[in-house]
């Protein structure tokens, strides 16, 4: 048990609930700690066992002020989220471990994940793409890339989406089905071809499978889904969000959030999470510490091992002032993230404080936290405050749970009260953001990087008319600038002039990930209609919600009828207008524009605006927030100063100004929380409790051990535990090892374990063909990561791998005893048959890139016993130890060429029986050279893991 047992107390007014009173334990030092560090401290106190987490670790965290950046500390997250099929290898390993524990005479039922593990399988099943998203996608696996078929949407769009015209500049999905963006696009590292993620506006690896419909999808994934269902039935601590739940990814993440745990024996502690999903940081907006990690680290947490991190700096981001009324959530989010990008917060924690925080809704906070990868922070923490508690009430927390949550967080000083004068924590540095300085902009008239403040719009457009033709100018002669062209349309006469608006499109495109801005447009429309304002009928208005989430916002808040009354009718989903797919303008209007040489305008809330892109007669295009698009449509022109001029006349001839109908942030938050959030979570809860027909009918075994199907090409029992003995064997001399590969600098995890499609000539393809599959059925390495036979053959199978033995890129090497040039896998297999150990020689920064579980597991199964490199990517180094491969480093200034190594020698590495961290080892080569290397074990725990043959075997032995 923890040496801190005396710090356990009962919660006031809830005597049955117990907790570690870390506030009393930490004394005055605790009060100066950032809230995020307080969570790390509590975790180290509660999990202190003297081996994995030591008392010195807890004290180091308490001394954060002096120790930041100088010490490594362990962190035991309270739970794990595995997204989609990244969860397969981890669950396969647990199934294999049950088998191994039984074979070694232990009780397999005891083998369970050490912490609650949630599998969300919801989003490989619903996503759609345009061809253009994948034309230029990188493909390290080297196989043929098939064009991806579109999934049928869950609900048919109201009108047929227009076809994507394959614009080279379009990089998102077009004509997407409704379910499209709702969750697929939030996909995390399922390593494949990029699409744009609606949060980061950056190409994003796609979920690995896109099929015509869910029937086929279900069929093709049946094996893996059955395996997941077996896992959720048989293992304690495993629960699953089944496929076709159909909720946006962020709703799933939030649904799983506990905020405060009191599962086990009424013991309270803060929620924290690590997930295989780059969007995990979103939950920091709810006051939950968490971030994304690779498969191996997440699996280690499930095995009960702590994550190790360097005690980070914490940048305090102080929000002051009040937000300008016209600024939307997106303005705020982008402005704050821009400040953080400039502040250099890479690799640090960010924590928000200050009087302005309470003006941010939970959606704003989770969006800011979710954009961490944009500004490079590990996480962006918003401690729980009254806004959070109110939100949790709407998200379905019951009264009793909320009371305990609040009482506990206040007892351990993790609750933020902005009214009280308590001292602020001491941060490593403070970045100030004044919310009052955030002013709404539109971009245009030709390039999205030309920003115009809304209050300068009228004068800026005037300047564009004067300026000579170019990136901003239209070169209209002074005497023609006030021309008016009368036009007959549907029996009425209208007057067109420069700056008149003829297209207004509200698109929830990738930049408008935060659905509350769409809701703002809806509330503005409602107030406009109630005031008697209209939109002129010749203006081409349209509404593309973009995702099921946004549709939910618009329908549950009741604003859709008002939008359609102003002419904003739903026209299908996805990027229709973005790609220039608007229906043509009425002939009469087109003729009038051409005849009068009028600079007509389009206003849209998408991401692209190029001259003549929407329609060749619309020369000025502006990007604006959805509510501003509606406002400009009502005004009918961009030559308006909203402060001084009315939008139009309402009932009884009254002049209506924008300020009269603009929804306040307060109104917006109230509608969002009370209508939208509560209905969304109610719906999800019902779906979760009922499950869905296909999932409920899916048969899955209930046996303690998984009945492996020997014919399966997706799921196989891996051989990590083949020689599990009760006692760990101390490492001994590694004799006469051959070099499997001689690599250069910056070898990435993608070189080591490519994702993407399987090349026909590869070792993996030969294996799948021998199992009776045709190349069409190969699928990708990502999809087959539950099959060690495919993944081992896929190790070092990257077509760009440069092995110095071969001299040109390709997944080949030389088997020295026979002198043959072979596939890496075939050479490794021969060495294993001959009982010859192999090592890898490499240069600097070995193992760069995103963490991939198979980048360590693959080499291990190829028989690699050690890697000898000049330097390592930190994460990859710890993964090698975690699987049982020794990371050895040349001494400073030495490398294979200074030592005169060709890699054709045999190497004998002497491991002393008592290894110590960073000790020097001697290596002898068959040519008589002797040199020393550093064994890169950073602490005794790593040495223990290595002696046990990696963390999997270490944990398996604990079950014996």
PDB file of C-alpha atoms in Angstrom, residues 65-268:
ATOM      1  CA  UNK A  65       8.861  24.997  -8.904  1.00  0.00           C
ATOM      2  CA  UNK A  66      12.530  24.022  -8.727  1.00  0.00           C
ATOM      3  CA  UNK A  67      12.385  20.582 -10.367  1.00  0.00           C
ATOM      4  CA  UNK A  68      10.508  21.364 -13.628  1.00  0.00           C
ATOM      5  CA  UNK A  69      12.437  20.207 -16.698  1.00  0.00           C
ATOM      6  CA  UNK A  70      14.988  18.470 -14.462  1.00  0.00           C
ATOM      7  CA  UNK A  71      13.345  15.224 -13.346  1.00  0.00           C
ATOM      8  CA  UNK A  72      11.342  12.421 -14.881  1.00  0.00           C
ATOM      9  CA  UNK A  73       8.132  11.585 -13.016  1.00  0.00           C
ATOM     10  CA  UNK A  74       5.697   8.689 -13.313  1.00  0.00           C
ATOM     11  CA  UNK A  75       2.032   9.291 -14.065  1.00  0.00           C
ATOM     12  CA  UNK A  76      -0.710   6.671 -13.717  1.00  0.00           C
ATOM     13  CA  UNK A  77      -3.749   7.850 -15.716  1.00  0.00           C
ATOM     14  CA  UNK A  78      -7.080   6.768 -14.273  1.00  0.00           C
ATOM     15  CA  UNK A  79      -8.315   5.263 -17.555  1.00  0.00           C
ATOM     16  CA  UNK A  80      -7.480   4.567 -21.171  1.00  0.00           C
ATOM     17  CA  UNK A  81      -9.383   5.300 -24.371  1.00  0.00           C
ATOM     18  CA  UNK A  82      -8.571   3.137 -27.377  1.00  0.00           C
ATOM     19  CA  UNK A  83      -9.945   4.411 -30.582  1.00  0.00           C
ATOM     20  CA  UNK A  84     -11.073   2.060 -33.263  1.00  0.00           C
ATOM     21  CA  UNK A  85      -8.681  -0.563 -34.370  1.00  0.00           C
ATOM     22  CA  UNK A  86      -5.709   0.900 -32.500  1.00  0.00           C
ATOM     23  CA  UNK A  87      -7.290  -1.093 -29.686  1.00  0.00           C
ATOM     24  CA  UNK A  88      -6.814  -4.415 -31.455  1.00  0.00           C
ATOM     25  CA  UNK A  89      -3.123  -5.078 -30.703  1.00  0.00           C
ATOM     26  CA  UNK A  90      -3.570  -4.184 -27.033  1.00  0.00           C
ATOM     27  CA  UNK A  91      -6.574  -6.460 -26.586  1.00  0.00           C
ATOM     28  CA  UNK A  92      -4.884  -9.240 -28.597  1.00  0.00           C
ATOM     29  CA  UNK A  93      -1.919  -9.024 -26.217  1.00  0.00           C
ATOM     30  CA  UNK A  94      -4.216  -9.398 -23.202  1.00  0.00           C
ATOM     31  CA  UNK A  95      -5.895 -12.408 -24.808  1.00  0.00           C
ATOM     32  CA  UNK A  96      -2.463 -13.918 -25.494  1.00  0.00           C
ATOM     33  CA  UNK A  97      -1.384 -13.181 -21.932  1.00  0.00           C
ATOM     34  CA  UNK A  98      -4.352 -15.145 -20.551  1.00  0.00           C
ATOM     35  CA  UNK A  99      -3.172 -18.060 -22.644  1.00  0.00           C
ATOM     36  CA  UNK A 100       0.440 -17.736 -21.427  1.00  0.00           C
ATOM     37  CA  UNK A 101      -0.557 -17.405 -17.761  1.00  0.00           C
ATOM     38  CA  UNK A 102      -2.682 -20.533 -18.030  1.00  0.00           C
ATOM     39  CA  UNK A 103       0.136 -22.461 -19.716  1.00  0.00           C
ATOM     40  CA  UNK A 104       2.511 -21.421 -16.929  1.00  0.00           C
ATOM     41  CA  UNK A 105       0.058 -22.711 -14.330  1.00  0.00           C
ATOM     42  CA  UNK A 106      -1.602 -19.444 -13.307  1.00  0.00           C
ATOM     43  CA  UNK A 107      -5.249 -18.345 -13.271  1.00  0.00           C
ATOM     44  CA  UNK A 108      -6.164 -16.669 -16.588  1.00  0.00           C
ATOM     45  CA  UNK A 109      -9.278 -15.006 -15.109  1.00  0.00           C
ATOM     46  CA  UNK A 110      -6.967 -12.701 -13.129  1.00  0.00           C
ATOM     47  CA  UNK A 111      -5.573 -11.213 -16.346  1.00  0.00           C
ATOM     48  CA  UNK A 112      -7.466  -7.954 -16.915  1.00  0.00           C
ATOM     49  CA  UNK A 113      -6.525  -4.392 -17.799  1.00  0.00           C
ATOM     50  CA  UNK A 114      -5.380  -2.583 -14.667  1.00  0.00           C
ATOM     51  CA  UNK A 115      -7.540   0.472 -15.328  1.00  0.00           C
ATOM     52  CA  UNK A 116     -10.896   1.141 -16.998  1.00  0.00           C
ATOM     53  CA  UNK A 117     -10.420   0.838 -20.750  1.00  0.00           C
ATOM     54  CA  UNK A 118     -12.955   2.233 -23.182  1.00  0.00           C
ATOM     55  CA  UNK A 119     -12.956   1.159 -26.806  1.00  0.00           C
ATOM     56  CA  UNK A 120     -14.705   3.536 -29.170  1.00  0.00           C
ATOM     57  CA  UNK A 121     -15.320   1.617 -32.372  1.00  0.00           C
ATOM     58  CA  UNK A 122     -17.642   4.227 -33.603  1.00  0.00           C
ATOM     59  CA  UNK A 123     -15.800   5.869 -36.300  1.00  0.00           C
ATOM     60  CA  UNK A 124     -14.207   3.572 -38.719  1.00  0.00           C
ATOM     61  CA  UNK A 125     -17.766   2.999 -39.751  1.00  0.00           C
ATOM     62  CA  UNK A 126     -18.833   6.354 -41.023  1.00  0.00           C
ATOM     63  CA  UNK A 127     -16.813   8.619 -43.171  1.00  0.00           C
ATOM     64  CA  UNK A 128     -16.747   9.722 -46.728  1.00  0.00           C
ATOM     65  CA  UNK A 129     -14.193  11.140 -49.022  1.00  0.00           C
ATOM     66  CA  UNK A 130     -13.802  12.868 -52.246  1.00  0.00           C
ATOM     67  CA  UNK A 131     -11.281  11.450 -54.634  1.00  0.00           C
ATOM     68  CA  UNK A 132      -9.389  14.698 -54.396  1.00  0.00           C
ATOM     69  CA  UNK A 133      -8.546  14.107 -50.761  1.00  0.00           C
ATOM     70  CA  UNK A 134      -6.450  11.113 -51.613  1.00  0.00           C
ATOM     71  CA  UNK A 135      -4.876  11.795 -54.966  1.00  0.00           C
ATOM     72  CA  UNK A 136      -1.524  12.842 -53.623  1.00  0.00           C
ATOM     73  CA  UNK A 137      -1.477  10.846 -50.440  1.00  0.00           C
ATOM     74  CA  UNK A 138       1.843   9.398 -49.348  1.00  0.00           C
ATOM     75  CA  UNK A 139       1.925   5.633 -49.540  1.00  0.00           C
ATOM     76  CA  UNK A 140       4.902   4.124 -47.745  1.00  0.00           C
ATOM     77  CA  UNK A 141       3.590   0.576 -47.993  1.00  0.00           C
ATOM     78  CA  UNK A 142       4.019   0.783 -51.750  1.00  0.00           C
ATOM     79  CA  UNK A 143       0.858  -1.125 -52.703  1.00  0.00           C
ATOM     80  CA  UNK A 144      -1.706   0.060 -55.201  1.00  0.00           C
ATOM     81  CA  UNK A 145      -3.971   2.734 -53.888  1.00  0.00           C
ATOM     82  CA  UNK A 146      -7.597   2.109 -54.587  1.00  0.00           C
ATOM     83  CA  UNK A 147      -9.912   5.084 -54.931  1.00  0.00           C
ATOM     84  CA  UNK A 148     -12.040   5.081 -51.817  1.00  0.00           C
ATOM     85  CA  UNK A 149     -15.706   4.387 -52.198  1.00  0.00           C
ATOM     86  CA  UNK A 150     -18.145   6.657 -50.404  1.00  0.00           C
ATOM     87  CA  UNK A 151     -20.170   5.255 -47.546  1.00  0.00           C
ATOM     88  CA  UNK A 152     -23.845   5.723 -47.886  1.00  0.00           C
ATOM     89  CA  UNK A 153     -24.850   8.407 -45.401  1.00  0.00           C
ATOM     90  CA  UNK A 154     -26.915   7.402 -42.380  1.00  0.00           C
ATOM     91  CA  UNK A 155     -29.782   9.647 -43.445  1.00  0.00           C
ATOM     92  CA  UNK A 156     -30.112  10.557 -47.085  1.00  0.00           C
ATOM     93  CA  UNK A 157     -29.302  14.223 -47.704  1.00  0.00           C
ATOM     94  CA  UNK A 158     -32.304  16.361 -48.592  1.00  0.00           C
ATOM     95  CA  UNK A 159     -31.072  16.943 -52.126  1.00  0.00           C
ATOM     96  CA  UNK A 160     -28.516  15.052 -54.080  1.00  0.00           C
ATOM     97  CA  UNK A 161     -25.123  16.523 -53.269  1.00  0.00           C
ATOM     98  CA  UNK A 162     -23.495  18.009 -56.317  1.00  0.00           C
ATOM     99  CA  UNK A 163     -20.597  16.028 -57.736  1.00  0.00           C
ATOM    100  CA  UNK A 164     -17.115  17.089 -56.760  1.00  0.00           C
ATOM    101  CA  UNK A 165     -15.524  18.606 -59.815  1.00  0.00           C
ATOM    102  CA  UNK A 166     -12.102  17.480 -58.760  1.00  0.00           C
ATOM    103  CA  UNK A 167     -10.750  20.987 -58.245  1.00  0.00           C
ATOM    104  CA  UNK A 168      -7.095  20.610 -57.524  1.00  0.00           C
ATOM    105  CA  UNK A 169      -7.460  23.123 -54.736  1.00  0.00           C
ATOM    106  CA  UNK A 170     -10.179  21.189 -52.950  1.00  0.00           C
ATOM    107  CA  UNK A 171      -8.665  19.246 -50.118  1.00  0.00           C
ATOM    108  CA  UNK A 172     -11.703  18.218 -48.120  1.00  0.00           C
ATOM    109  CA  UNK A 173     -14.570  15.859 -48.611  1.00  0.00           C
ATOM    110  CA  UNK A 174     -17.208  17.066 -51.028  1.00  0.00           C
ATOM    111  CA  UNK A 175     -20.834  16.155 -51.183  1.00  0.00           C
ATOM    112  CA  UNK A 176     -20.295  14.356 -47.938  1.00  0.00           C
ATOM    113  CA  UNK A 177     -23.012  12.192 -46.468  1.00  0.00           C
ATOM    114  CA  UNK A 178     -24.543  13.477 -43.282  1.00  0.00           C
ATOM    115  CA  UNK A 179     -22.631  11.214 -40.994  1.00  0.00           C
ATOM    116  CA  UNK A 180     -19.516  12.241 -42.789  1.00  0.00           C
ATOM    117  CA  UNK A 181     -17.735  14.786 -40.777  1.00  0.00           C
ATOM    118  CA  UNK A 182     -19.574  14.012 -37.630  1.00  0.00           C
ATOM    119  CA  UNK A 183     -16.958  11.657 -36.521  1.00  0.00           C
ATOM    120  CA  UNK A 184     -14.824  10.142 -39.175  1.00  0.00           C
ATOM    121  CA  UNK A 185     -12.936  13.277 -39.762  1.00  0.00           C
ATOM    122  CA  UNK A 186     -11.928  13.444 -36.133  1.00  0.00           C
ATOM    123  CA  UNK A 187      -9.940  10.297 -36.677  1.00  0.00           C
ATOM    124  CA  UNK A 188      -6.646  10.006 -34.943  1.00  0.00           C
ATOM    125  CA  UNK A 189      -3.521   8.174 -35.829  1.00  0.00           C
ATOM    126  CA  UNK A 190      -4.897   5.380 -37.942  1.00  0.00           C
ATOM    127  CA  UNK A 191      -1.942   5.994 -40.194  1.00  0.00           C
ATOM    128  CA  UNK A 192      -3.046   6.091 -43.788  1.00  0.00           C
ATOM    129  CA  UNK A 193      -3.934   8.688 -46.379  1.00  0.00           C
ATOM    130  CA  UNK A 194      -4.631  12.250 -45.301  1.00  0.00           C
ATOM    131  CA  UNK A 195      -7.922  14.065 -45.209  1.00  0.00           C
ATOM    132  CA  UNK A 196      -8.490  17.397 -43.544  1.00  0.00           C
ATOM    133  CA  UNK A 197      -9.350  17.247 -39.927  1.00  0.00           C
ATOM    134  CA  UNK A 198     -12.066  19.765 -39.092  1.00  0.00           C
ATOM    135  CA  UNK A 199     -10.224  20.767 -35.955  1.00  0.00           C
ATOM    136  CA  UNK A 200      -6.724  21.320 -37.229  1.00  0.00           C
ATOM    137  CA  UNK A 201      -7.261  22.074 -40.894  1.00  0.00           C
ATOM    138  CA  UNK A 202      -4.354  19.809 -41.572  1.00  0.00           C
ATOM    139  CA  UNK A 203      -4.228  16.591 -43.503  1.00  0.00           C
ATOM    140  CA  UNK A 204      -5.173  13.856 -41.184  1.00  0.00           C
ATOM    141  CA  UNK A 205      -4.558  10.135 -41.437  1.00  0.00           C
ATOM    142  CA  UNK A 206      -7.789   8.524 -42.517  1.00  0.00           C
ATOM    143  CA  UNK A 207      -9.637   5.746 -40.729  1.00  0.00           C
ATOM    144  CA  UNK A 208      -8.406   2.666 -42.352  1.00  0.00           C
ATOM    145  CA  UNK A 209     -11.460   1.430 -44.157  1.00  0.00           C
ATOM    146  CA  UNK A 210     -13.950   3.168 -46.328  1.00  0.00           C
ATOM    147  CA  UNK A 211     -16.558   0.951 -47.859  1.00  0.00           C
ATOM    148  CA  UNK A 212     -19.727   1.350 -49.808  1.00  0.00           C
ATOM    149  CA  UNK A 213     -21.970   0.708 -46.861  1.00  0.00           C
ATOM    150  CA  UNK A 214     -22.121  -0.466 -43.339  1.00  0.00           C
ATOM    151  CA  UNK A 215     -23.381  -3.924 -44.223  1.00  0.00           C
ATOM    152  CA  UNK A 216     -20.187  -4.653 -46.094  1.00  0.00           C
ATOM    153  CA  UNK A 217     -18.220  -2.817 -43.469  1.00  0.00           C
ATOM    154  CA  UNK A 218     -19.724  -4.947 -40.767  1.00  0.00           C
ATOM    155  CA  UNK A 219     -19.021  -8.064 -42.788  1.00  0.00           C
ATOM    156  CA  UNK A 220     -15.449  -7.187 -43.455  1.00  0.00           C
ATOM    157  CA  UNK A 221     -14.778  -6.226 -39.874  1.00  0.00           C
ATOM    158  CA  UNK A 222     -16.880  -8.945 -38.342  1.00  0.00           C
ATOM    159  CA  UNK A 223     -13.907 -10.832 -36.972  1.00  0.00           C
ATOM    160  CA  UNK A 224     -12.443  -7.811 -35.295  1.00  0.00           C
ATOM    161  CA  UNK A 225     -15.806  -6.680 -33.971  1.00  0.00           C
ATOM    162  CA  UNK A 226     -16.485 -10.145 -32.554  1.00  0.00           C
ATOM    163  CA  UNK A 227     -13.114 -10.036 -30.879  1.00  0.00           C
ATOM    164  CA  UNK A 228     -13.971  -6.632 -29.377  1.00  0.00           C
ATOM    165  CA  UNK A 229     -17.318  -7.914 -28.195  1.00  0.00           C
ATOM    166  CA  UNK A 230     -15.633 -10.929 -26.573  1.00  0.00           C
ATOM    167  CA  UNK A 231     -13.170  -8.540 -24.895  1.00  0.00           C
ATOM    168  CA  UNK A 232     -15.907  -6.346 -23.462  1.00  0.00           C
ATOM    169  CA  UNK A 233     -17.755  -9.391 -22.098  1.00  0.00           C
ATOM    170  CA  UNK A 234     -14.826 -11.317 -20.673  1.00  0.00           C
ATOM    171  CA  UNK A 235     -12.394  -8.733 -19.313  1.00  0.00           C
ATOM    172  CA  UNK A 236     -13.160  -6.659 -16.276  1.00  0.00           C
ATOM    173  CA  UNK A 237     -12.681  -2.927 -16.816  1.00  0.00           C
ATOM    174  CA  UNK A 238     -13.354  -3.051 -20.580  1.00  0.00           C
ATOM    175  CA  UNK A 239     -16.332  -1.242 -22.069  1.00  0.00           C
ATOM    176  CA  UNK A 240     -17.162  -0.394 -25.625  1.00  0.00           C
ATOM    177  CA  UNK A 241     -18.944   2.279 -27.645  1.00  0.00           C
ATOM    178  CA  UNK A 242     -20.218   0.040 -30.424  1.00  0.00           C
ATOM    179  CA  UNK A 243     -20.165   0.857 -34.119  1.00  0.00           C
ATOM    180  CA  UNK A 244     -23.048   2.840 -35.568  1.00  0.00           C
ATOM    181  CA  UNK A 245     -23.731   4.747 -32.388  1.00  0.00           C
ATOM    182  CA  UNK A 246     -23.428   7.589 -34.840  1.00  0.00           C
ATOM    183  CA  UNK A 247     -22.337  10.312 -32.463  1.00  0.00           C
ATOM    184  CA  UNK A 248     -19.610  12.775 -33.095  1.00  0.00           C
ATOM    185  CA  UNK A 249     -16.275  11.721 -31.828  1.00  0.00           C
ATOM    186  CA  UNK A 250     -16.038  14.515 -29.292  1.00  0.00           C
ATOM    187  CA  UNK A 251     -19.393  13.495 -27.800  1.00  0.00           C
ATOM    188  CA  UNK A 252     -18.070   9.970 -27.323  1.00  0.00           C
ATOM    189  CA  UNK A 253     -14.957  11.293 -25.620  1.00  0.00           C
ATOM    190  CA  UNK A 254     -17.081  13.404 -23.349  1.00  0.00           C
ATOM    191  CA  UNK A 255     -19.598  10.657 -22.638  1.00  0.00           C
ATOM    192  CA  UNK A 256     -16.735   8.549 -21.272  1.00  0.00           C
ATOM    193  CA  UNK A 257     -15.470  11.325 -19.001  1.00  0.00           C
ATOM    194  CA  UNK A 258     -15.832  10.840 -15.248  1.00  0.00           C
ATOM    195  CA  UNK A 259     -14.301  14.173 -14.040  1.00  0.00           C
ATOM    196  CA  UNK A 260     -14.060  12.615 -10.565  1.00  0.00           C
ATOM    197  CA  UNK A 261     -13.773   8.843 -10.131  1.00  0.00           C
ATOM    198  CA  UNK A 262     -15.557   7.091  -7.336  1.00  0.00           C
ATOM    199  CA  UNK A 263     -15.840   3.622  -8.828  1.00  0.00           C
ATOM    200  CA  UNK A 264     -13.769   1.514  -6.495  1.00  0.00           C
ATOM    201  CA  UNK A 265     -14.766   1.167  -2.828  1.00  0.00           C
ATOM    202  CA  UNK A 266     -16.109   4.722  -2.671  1.00  0.00           C
ATOM    203  CA  UNK A 267     -12.614   6.090  -3.144  1.00  0.00           C
ATOM    204  CA  UNK A 268     -12.472   9.487  -4.822  1.00  0.00           C
TER     205      UNK A 268
END
